[in-house]
PDB file of C-alpha atoms in Angstrom:
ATOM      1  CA  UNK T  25      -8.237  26.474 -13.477  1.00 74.00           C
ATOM      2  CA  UNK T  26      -6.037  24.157 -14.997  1.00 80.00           C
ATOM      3  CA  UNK T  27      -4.041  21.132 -13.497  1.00 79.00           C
ATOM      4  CA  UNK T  28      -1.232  18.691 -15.340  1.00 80.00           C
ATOM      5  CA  UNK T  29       0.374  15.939 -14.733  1.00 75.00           C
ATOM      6  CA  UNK T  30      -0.398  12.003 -13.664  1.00 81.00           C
ATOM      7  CA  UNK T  31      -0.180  12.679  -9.935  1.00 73.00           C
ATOM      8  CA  UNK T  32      -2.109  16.427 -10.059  1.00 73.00           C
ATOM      9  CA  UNK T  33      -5.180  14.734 -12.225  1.00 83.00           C
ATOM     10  CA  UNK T  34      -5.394  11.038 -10.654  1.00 82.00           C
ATOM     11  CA  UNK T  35      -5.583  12.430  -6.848  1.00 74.00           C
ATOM     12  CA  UNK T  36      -8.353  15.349  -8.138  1.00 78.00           C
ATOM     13  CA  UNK T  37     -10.233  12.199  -9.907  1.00 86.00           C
ATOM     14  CA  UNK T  38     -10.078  10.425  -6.745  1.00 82.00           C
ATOM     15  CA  UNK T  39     -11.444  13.218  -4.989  1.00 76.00           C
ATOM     16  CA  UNK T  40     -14.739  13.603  -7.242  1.00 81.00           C
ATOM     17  CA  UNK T  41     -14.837   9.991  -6.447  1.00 83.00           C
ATOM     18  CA  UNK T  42     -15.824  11.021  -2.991  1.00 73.00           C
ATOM     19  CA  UNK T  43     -17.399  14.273  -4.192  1.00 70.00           C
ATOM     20  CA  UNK T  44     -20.132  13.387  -6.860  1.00 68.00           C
ATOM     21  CA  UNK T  45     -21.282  16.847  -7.233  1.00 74.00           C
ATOM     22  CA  UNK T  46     -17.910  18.207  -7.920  1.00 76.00           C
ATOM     23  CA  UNK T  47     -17.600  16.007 -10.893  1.00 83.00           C
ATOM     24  CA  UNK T  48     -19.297  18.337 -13.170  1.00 85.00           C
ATOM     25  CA  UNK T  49     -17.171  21.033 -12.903  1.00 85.00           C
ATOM     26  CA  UNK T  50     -14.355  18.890 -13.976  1.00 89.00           C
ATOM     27  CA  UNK T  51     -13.428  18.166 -17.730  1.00 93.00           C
ATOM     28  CA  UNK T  52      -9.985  15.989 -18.564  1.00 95.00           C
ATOM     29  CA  UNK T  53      -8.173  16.488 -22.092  1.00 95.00           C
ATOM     30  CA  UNK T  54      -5.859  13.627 -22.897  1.00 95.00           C
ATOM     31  CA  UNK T  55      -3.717  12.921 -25.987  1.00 93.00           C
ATOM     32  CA  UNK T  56      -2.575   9.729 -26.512  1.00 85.00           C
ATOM     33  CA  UNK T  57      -3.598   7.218 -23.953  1.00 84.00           C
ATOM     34  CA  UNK T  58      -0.804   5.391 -22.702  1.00 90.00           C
ATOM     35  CA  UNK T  59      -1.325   2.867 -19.340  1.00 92.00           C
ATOM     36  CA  UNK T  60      -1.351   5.912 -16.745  1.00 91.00           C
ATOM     37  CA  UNK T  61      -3.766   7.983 -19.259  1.00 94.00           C
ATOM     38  CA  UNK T  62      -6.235   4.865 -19.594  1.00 94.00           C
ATOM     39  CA  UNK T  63      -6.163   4.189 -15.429  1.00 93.00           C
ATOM     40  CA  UNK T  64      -7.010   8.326 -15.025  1.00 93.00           C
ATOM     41  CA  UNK T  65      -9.838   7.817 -17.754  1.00 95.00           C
ATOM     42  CA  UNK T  66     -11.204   4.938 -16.016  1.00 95.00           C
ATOM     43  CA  UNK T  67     -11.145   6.556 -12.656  1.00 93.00           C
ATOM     44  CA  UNK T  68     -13.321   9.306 -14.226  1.00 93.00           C
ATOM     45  CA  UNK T  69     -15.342   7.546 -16.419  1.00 93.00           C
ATOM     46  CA  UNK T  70     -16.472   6.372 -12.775  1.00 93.00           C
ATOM     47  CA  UNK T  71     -16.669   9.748 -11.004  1.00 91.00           C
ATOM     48  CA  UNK T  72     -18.798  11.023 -13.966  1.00 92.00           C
ATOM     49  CA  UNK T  73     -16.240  13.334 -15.307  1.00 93.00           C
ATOM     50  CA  UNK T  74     -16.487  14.071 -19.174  1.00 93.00           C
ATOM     51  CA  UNK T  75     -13.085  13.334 -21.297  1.00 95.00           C
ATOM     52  CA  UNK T  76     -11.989  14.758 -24.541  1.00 94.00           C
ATOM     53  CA  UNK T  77      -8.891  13.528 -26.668  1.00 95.00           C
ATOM     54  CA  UNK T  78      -7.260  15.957 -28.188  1.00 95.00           C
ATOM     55  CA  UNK T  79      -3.497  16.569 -29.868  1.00 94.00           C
ATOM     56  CA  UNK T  80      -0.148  17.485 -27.515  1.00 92.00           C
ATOM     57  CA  UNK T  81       0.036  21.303 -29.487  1.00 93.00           C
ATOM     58  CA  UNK T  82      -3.796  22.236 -27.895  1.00 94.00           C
ATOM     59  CA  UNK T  83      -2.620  20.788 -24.287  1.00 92.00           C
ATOM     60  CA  UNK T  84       0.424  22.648 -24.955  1.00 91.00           C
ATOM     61  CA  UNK T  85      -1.630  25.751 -25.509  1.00 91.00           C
ATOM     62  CA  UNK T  86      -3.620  25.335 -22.269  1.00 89.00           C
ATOM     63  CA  UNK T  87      -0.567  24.421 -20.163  1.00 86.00           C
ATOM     64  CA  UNK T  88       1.362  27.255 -21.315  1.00 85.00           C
ATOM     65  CA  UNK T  89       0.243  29.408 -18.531  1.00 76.00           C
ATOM     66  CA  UNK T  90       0.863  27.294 -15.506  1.00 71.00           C
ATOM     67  CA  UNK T  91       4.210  27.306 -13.838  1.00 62.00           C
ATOM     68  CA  UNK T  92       6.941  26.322 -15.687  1.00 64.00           C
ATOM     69  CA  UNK T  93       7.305  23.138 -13.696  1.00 61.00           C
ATOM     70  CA  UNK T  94       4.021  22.161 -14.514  1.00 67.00           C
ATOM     71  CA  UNK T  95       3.811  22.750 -17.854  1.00 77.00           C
ATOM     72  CA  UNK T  96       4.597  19.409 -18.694  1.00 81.00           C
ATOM     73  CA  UNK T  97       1.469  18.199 -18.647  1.00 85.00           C
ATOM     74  CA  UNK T  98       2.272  14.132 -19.671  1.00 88.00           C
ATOM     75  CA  UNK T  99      -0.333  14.192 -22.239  1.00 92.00           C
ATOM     76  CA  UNK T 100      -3.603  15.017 -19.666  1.00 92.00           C
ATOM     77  CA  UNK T 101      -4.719  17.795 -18.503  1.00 92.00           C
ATOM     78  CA  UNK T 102      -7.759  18.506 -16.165  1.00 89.00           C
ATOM     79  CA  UNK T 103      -9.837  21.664 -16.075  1.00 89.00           C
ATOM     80  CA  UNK T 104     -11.551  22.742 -13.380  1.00 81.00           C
ATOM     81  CA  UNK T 105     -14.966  25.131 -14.117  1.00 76.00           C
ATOM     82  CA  UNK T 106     -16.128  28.250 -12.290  1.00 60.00           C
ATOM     83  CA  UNK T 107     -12.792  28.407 -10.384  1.00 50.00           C
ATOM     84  CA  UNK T 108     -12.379  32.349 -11.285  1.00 42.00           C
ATOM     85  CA  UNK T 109     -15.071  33.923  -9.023  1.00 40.00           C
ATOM     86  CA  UNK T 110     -12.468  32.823  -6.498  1.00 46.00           C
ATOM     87  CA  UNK T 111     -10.280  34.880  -4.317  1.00 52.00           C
ATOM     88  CA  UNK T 112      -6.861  35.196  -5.464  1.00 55.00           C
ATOM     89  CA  UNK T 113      -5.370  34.195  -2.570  1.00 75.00           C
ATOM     90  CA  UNK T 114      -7.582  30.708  -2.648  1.00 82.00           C
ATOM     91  CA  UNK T 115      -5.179  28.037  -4.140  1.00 87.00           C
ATOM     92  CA  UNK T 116      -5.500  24.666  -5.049  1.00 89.00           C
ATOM     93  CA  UNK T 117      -4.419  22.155  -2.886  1.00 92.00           C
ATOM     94  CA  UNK T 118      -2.654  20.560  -5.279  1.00 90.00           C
ATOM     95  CA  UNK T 119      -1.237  22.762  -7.631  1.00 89.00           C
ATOM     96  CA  UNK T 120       0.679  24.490  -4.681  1.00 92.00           C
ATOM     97  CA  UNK T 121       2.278  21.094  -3.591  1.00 93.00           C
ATOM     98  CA  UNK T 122       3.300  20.472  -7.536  1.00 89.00           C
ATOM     99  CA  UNK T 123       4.752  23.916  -7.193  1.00 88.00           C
ATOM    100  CA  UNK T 124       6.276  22.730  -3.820  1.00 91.00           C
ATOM    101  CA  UNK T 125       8.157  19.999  -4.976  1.00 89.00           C
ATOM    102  CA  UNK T 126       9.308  21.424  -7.981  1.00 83.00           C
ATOM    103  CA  UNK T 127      10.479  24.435  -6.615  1.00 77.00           C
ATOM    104  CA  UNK T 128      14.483  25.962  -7.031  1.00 59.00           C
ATOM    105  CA  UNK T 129      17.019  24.357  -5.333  1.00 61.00           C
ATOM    106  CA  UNK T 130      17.676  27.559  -3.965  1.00 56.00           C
ATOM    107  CA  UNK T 131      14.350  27.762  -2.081  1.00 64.00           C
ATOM    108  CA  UNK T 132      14.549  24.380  -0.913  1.00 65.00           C
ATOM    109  CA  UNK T 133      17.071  25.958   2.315  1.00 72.00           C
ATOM    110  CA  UNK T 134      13.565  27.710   3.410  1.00 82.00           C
ATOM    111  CA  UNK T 135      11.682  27.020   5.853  1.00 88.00           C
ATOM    112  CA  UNK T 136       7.568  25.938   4.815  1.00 95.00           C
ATOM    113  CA  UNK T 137       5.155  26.018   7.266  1.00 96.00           C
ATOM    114  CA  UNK T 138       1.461  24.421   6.663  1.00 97.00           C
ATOM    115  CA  UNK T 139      -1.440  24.913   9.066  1.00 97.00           C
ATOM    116  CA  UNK T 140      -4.366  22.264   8.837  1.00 97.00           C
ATOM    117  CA  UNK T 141      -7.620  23.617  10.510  1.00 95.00           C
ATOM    118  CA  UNK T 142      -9.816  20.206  11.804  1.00 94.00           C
ATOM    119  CA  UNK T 143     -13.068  21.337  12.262  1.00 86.00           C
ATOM    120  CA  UNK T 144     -12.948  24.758  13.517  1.00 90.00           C
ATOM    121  CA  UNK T 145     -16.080  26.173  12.819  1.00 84.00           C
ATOM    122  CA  UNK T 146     -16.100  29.990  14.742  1.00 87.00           C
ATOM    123  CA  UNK T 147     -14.905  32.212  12.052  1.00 86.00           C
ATOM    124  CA  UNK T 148     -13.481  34.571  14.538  1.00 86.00           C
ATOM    125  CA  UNK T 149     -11.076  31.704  15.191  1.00 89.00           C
ATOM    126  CA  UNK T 150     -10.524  30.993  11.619  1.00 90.00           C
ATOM    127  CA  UNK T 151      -9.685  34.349  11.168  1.00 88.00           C
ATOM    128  CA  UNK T 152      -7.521  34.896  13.995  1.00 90.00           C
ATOM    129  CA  UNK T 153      -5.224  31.737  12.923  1.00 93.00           C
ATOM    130  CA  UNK T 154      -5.147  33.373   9.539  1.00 92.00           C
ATOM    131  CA  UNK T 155      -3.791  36.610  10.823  1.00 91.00           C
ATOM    132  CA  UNK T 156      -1.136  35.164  12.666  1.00 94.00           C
ATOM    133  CA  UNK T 157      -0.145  32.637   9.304  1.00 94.00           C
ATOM    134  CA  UNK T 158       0.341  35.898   7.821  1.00 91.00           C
ATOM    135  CA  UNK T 159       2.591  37.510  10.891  1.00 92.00           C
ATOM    136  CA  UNK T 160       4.826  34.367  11.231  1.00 94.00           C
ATOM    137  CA  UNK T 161       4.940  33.421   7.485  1.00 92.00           C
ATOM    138  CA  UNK T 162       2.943  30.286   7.107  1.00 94.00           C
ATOM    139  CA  UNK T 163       3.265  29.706   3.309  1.00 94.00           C
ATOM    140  CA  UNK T 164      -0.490  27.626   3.274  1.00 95.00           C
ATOM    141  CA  UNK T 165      -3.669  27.244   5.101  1.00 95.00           C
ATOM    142  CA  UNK T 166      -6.235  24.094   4.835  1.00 96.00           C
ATOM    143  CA  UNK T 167      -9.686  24.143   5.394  1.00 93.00           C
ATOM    144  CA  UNK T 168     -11.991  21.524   5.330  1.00 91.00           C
ATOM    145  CA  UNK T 169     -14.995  21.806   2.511  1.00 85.00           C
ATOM    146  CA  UNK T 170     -17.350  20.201   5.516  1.00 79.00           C
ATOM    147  CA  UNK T 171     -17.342  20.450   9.017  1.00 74.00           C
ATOM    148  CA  UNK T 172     -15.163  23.734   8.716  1.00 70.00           C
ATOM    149  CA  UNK T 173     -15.265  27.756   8.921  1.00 69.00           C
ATOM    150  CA  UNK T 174     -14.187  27.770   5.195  1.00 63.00           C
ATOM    151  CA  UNK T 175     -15.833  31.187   2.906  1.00 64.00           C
ATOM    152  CA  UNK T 176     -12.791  32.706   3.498  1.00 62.00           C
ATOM    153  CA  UNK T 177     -13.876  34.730   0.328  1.00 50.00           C
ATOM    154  CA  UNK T 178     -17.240  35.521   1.533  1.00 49.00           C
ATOM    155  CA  UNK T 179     -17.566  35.407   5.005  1.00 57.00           C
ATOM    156  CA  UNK T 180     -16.889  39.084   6.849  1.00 52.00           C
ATOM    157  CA  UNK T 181     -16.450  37.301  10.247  1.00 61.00           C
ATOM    158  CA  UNK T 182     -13.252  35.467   8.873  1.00 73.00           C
ATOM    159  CA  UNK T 183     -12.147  38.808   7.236  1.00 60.00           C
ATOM    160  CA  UNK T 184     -12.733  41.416  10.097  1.00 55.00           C
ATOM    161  CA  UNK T 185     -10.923  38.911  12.763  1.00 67.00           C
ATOM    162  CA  UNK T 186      -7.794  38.593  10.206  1.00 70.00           C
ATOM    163  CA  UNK T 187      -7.427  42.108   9.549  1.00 64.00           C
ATOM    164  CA  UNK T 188      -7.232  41.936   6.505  1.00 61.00           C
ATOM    165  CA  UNK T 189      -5.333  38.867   5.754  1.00 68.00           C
ATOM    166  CA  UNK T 190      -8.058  36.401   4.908  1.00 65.00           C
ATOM    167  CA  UNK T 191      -6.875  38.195   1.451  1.00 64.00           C
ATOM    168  CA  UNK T 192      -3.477  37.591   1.175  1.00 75.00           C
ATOM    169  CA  UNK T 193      -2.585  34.335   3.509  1.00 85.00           C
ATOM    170  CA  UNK T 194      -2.426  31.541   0.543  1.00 89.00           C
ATOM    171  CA  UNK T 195      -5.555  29.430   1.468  1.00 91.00           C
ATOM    172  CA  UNK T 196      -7.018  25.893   0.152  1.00 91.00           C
ATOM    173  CA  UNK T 197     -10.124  24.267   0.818  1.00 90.00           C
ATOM    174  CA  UNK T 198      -9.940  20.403   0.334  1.00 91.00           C
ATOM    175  CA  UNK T 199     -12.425  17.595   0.519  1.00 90.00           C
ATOM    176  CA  UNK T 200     -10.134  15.297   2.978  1.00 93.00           C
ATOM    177  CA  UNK T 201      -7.897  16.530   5.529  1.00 95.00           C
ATOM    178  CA  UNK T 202      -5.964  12.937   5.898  1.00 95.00           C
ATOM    179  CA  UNK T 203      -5.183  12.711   2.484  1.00 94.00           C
ATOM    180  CA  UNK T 204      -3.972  16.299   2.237  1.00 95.00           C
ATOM    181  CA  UNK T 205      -1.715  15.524   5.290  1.00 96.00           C
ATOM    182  CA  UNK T 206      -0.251  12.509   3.952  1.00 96.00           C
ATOM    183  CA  UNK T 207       0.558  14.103   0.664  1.00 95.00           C
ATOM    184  CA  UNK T 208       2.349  16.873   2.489  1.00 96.00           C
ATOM    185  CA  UNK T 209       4.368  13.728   4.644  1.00 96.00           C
ATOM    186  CA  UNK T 210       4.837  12.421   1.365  1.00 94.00           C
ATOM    187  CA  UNK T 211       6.406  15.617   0.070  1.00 94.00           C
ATOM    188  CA  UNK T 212       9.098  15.988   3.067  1.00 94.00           C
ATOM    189  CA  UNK T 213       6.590  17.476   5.661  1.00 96.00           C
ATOM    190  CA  UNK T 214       7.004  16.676   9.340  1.00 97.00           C
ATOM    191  CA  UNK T 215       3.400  16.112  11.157  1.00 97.00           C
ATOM    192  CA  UNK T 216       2.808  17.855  14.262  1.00 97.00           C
ATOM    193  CA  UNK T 217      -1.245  17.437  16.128  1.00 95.00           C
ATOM    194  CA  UNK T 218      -1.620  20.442  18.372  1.00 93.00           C
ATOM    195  CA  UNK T 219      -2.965  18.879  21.626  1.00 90.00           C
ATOM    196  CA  UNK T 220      -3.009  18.120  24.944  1.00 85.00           C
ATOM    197  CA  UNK T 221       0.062  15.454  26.709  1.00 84.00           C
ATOM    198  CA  UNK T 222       2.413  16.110  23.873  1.00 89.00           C
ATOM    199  CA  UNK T 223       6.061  17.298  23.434  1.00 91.00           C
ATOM    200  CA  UNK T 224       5.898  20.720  25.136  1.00 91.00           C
ATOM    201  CA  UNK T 225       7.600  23.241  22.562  1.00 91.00           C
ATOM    202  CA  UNK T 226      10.400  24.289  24.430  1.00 88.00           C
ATOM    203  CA  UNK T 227      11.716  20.806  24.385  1.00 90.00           C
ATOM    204  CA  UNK T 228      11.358  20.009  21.010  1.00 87.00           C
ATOM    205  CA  UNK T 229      12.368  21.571  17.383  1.00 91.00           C
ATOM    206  CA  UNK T 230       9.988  22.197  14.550  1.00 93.00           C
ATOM    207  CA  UNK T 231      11.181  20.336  11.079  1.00 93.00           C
ATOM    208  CA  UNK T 232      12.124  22.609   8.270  1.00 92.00           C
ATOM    209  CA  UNK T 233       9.142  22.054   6.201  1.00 95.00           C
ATOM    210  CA  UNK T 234       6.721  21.692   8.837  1.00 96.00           C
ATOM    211  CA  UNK T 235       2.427  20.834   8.590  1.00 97.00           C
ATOM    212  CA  UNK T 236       0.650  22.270  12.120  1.00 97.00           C
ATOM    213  CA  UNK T 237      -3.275  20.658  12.602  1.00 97.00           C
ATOM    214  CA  UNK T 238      -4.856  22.422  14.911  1.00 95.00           C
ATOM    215  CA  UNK T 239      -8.231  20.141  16.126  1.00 91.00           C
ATOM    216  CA  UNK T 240     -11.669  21.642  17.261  1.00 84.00           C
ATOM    217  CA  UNK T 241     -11.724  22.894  20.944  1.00 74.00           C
ATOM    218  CA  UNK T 242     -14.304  20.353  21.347  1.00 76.00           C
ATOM    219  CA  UNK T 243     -13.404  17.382  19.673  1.00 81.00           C
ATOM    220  CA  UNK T 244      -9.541  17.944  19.286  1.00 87.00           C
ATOM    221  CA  UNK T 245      -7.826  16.384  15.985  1.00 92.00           C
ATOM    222  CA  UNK T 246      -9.863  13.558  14.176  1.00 92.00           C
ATOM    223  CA  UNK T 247      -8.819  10.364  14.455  1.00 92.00           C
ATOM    224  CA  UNK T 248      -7.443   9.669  10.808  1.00 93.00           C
ATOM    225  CA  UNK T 249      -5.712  12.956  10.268  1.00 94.00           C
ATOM    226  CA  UNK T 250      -4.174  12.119  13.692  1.00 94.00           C
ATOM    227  CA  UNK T 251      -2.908   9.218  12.595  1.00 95.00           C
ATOM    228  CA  UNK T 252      -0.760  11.008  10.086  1.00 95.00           C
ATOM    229  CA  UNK T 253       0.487  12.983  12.362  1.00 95.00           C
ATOM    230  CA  UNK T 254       4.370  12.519  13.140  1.00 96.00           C
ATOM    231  CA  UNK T 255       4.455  13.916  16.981  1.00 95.00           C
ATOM    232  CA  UNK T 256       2.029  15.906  19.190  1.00 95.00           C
ATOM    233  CA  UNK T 257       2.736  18.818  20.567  1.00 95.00           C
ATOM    234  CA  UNK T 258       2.029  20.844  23.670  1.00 92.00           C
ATOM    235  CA  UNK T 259       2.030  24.433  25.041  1.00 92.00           C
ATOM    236  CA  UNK T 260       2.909  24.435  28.748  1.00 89.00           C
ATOM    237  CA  UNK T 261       0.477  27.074  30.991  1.00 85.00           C
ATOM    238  CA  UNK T 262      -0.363  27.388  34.620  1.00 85.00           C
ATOM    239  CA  UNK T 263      -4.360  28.596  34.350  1.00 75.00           C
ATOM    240  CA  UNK T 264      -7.074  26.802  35.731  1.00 72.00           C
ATOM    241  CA  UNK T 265      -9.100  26.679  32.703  1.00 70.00           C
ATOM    242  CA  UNK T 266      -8.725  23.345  30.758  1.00 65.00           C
ATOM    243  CA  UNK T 267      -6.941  24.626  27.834  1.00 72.00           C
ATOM    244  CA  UNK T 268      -6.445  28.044  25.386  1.00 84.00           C
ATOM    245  CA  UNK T 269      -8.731  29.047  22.970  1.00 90.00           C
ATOM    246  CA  UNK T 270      -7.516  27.496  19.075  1.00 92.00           C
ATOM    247  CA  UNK T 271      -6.902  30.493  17.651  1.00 93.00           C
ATOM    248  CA  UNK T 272      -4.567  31.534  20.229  1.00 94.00           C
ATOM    249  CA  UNK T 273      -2.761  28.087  20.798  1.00 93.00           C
ATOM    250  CA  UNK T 274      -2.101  28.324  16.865  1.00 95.00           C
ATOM    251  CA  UNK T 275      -0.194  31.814  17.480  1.00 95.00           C
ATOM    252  CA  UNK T 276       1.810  30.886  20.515  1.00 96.00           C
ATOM    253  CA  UNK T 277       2.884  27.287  18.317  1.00 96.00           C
ATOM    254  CA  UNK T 278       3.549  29.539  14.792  1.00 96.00           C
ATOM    255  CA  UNK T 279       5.895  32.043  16.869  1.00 96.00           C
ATOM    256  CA  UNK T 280       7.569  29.142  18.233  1.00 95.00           C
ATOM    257  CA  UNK T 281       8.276  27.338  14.823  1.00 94.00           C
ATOM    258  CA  UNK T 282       9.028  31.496  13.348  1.00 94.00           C
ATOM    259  CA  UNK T 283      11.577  31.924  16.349  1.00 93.00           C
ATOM    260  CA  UNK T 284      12.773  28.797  15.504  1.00 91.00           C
ATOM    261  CA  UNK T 285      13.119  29.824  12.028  1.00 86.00           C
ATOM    262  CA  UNK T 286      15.211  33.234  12.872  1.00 82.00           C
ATOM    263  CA  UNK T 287      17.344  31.874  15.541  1.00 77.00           C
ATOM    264  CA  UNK T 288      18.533  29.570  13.623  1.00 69.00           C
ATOM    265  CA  UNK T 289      17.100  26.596  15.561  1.00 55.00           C
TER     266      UNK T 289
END
């Protein structure tokens, strides 16, 4: 897998900065190395990651078949190793937001929806929530490399309880749920934390572009990635029990922000 571009590169560097053992899987070609270029090589020179300089035609060569907005790779380009076993539908995190931002101005009227799983480890749940990203038209879902129901590509569990689309629902595992969140704020998202006390959903309206984190039954949202998120929401019910099961409050909150969506709201 390939990824260009300051912003693409630097925040994948950090990463491996946190991640020591992803470092190795990572190679950056650079051609001439101009102020941005020498802070990315320092950056891995620390996170272990080999560089190569090279000329613009052979980074043209191994842009040239990434989307057309990110083909303009700035003179560095970062390869990622052993990235084709992979699903299809698994995506990296940051590709798809490069793709995001640069996307037609006639797609920009749409309306994006993002689900961020925190910790939810059953991958019945996991599975569930996936099946209902694919009936309401969530465009991406997060999981969490640790802590996290996550083999979407291996795991039967995750792909009996989506029926099928643990294939097909766009799906990225990243190394830090905060950061992800704040890149999608950063993009135009809107935050909402699925929990307990919030804005109940019939008195509120979901943004266009919209991120849903849905926290462990447990231990509810983390504390950083709540932090980053812009309001809390809340389903109303009348049960005795304390609260619904993850995988269904994430279908009851996507149908709200679909209905939403086709009524116009």
């Amino acid at each position: 897998m390939i990824l260009s571009g300051f912003h693409a590169v630097e925040e994948r560097v950090r990463a491996a900065l946190e991640d020591s053992g992803s470092a190795s899987k990572m190679r950056i070609y650079f051609s001439k190395p101009g102020p941005r270029v020498k802070k990315i090589l320092d950056l891995a020179k620390d996170a272990g990651i080999q560089c190569e300089q090279t000329d613009k035609d052979s980074l043209d060569k191994m842009a040239a078949s990434l989307p057309e907005g990110a083909r303009d790779h700035r003179g560095i380009i970062l390869e990622l190793q052993g990235q084709e076993t992979r699903a299809n539908n698994i995506v990296d995190f940051d590709v798809w937001l490069e793709r995001f931002k640069s996307q037609k101005d006639s797609d920009k009227n749409k309306r994006t929806t993002v689900v961020i799983l925190d910790s939810v480890t059953d991958p019945h749940n996991v599975g569930a929530i996936l099946r209902s990203a694919d009936q309401f038209g969530a465009a991406l879902v997060i999981l969490p490399e640790r802590r996290g129901a996550n083999d979407v590509a291996q795991n039967e569990v995750i792909a009996r309880s989506s029926a099928g689309a643990a294939s097909w629902v766009p799906v990225s595992v990243v190394t830090n749920l905060a950061r992800s969140a704040k890149l999608l704020k950063d993009a135009g998202f809107w935050v909402y934390g699925a929990d307990a006390g919030g804005v109940q959903i019939q008195d509120g309206t979901f943004s266009k572009n919209s991120v849903l984190i849905m926290g462990s039954e447990g231990n509810g949202i983390a504390r950083l990635l709540r932090e980053e998120c812009d309001t809390i929401v809340s389903i109303p019910t009348c049960g005795r029990i304390d609260s619904l099961n993850v995988s269904v409050a994430a279908g009851v909150l996507l149908y709200e922000i679909y209905r939403q969506e086709i009524i116009g709201a």
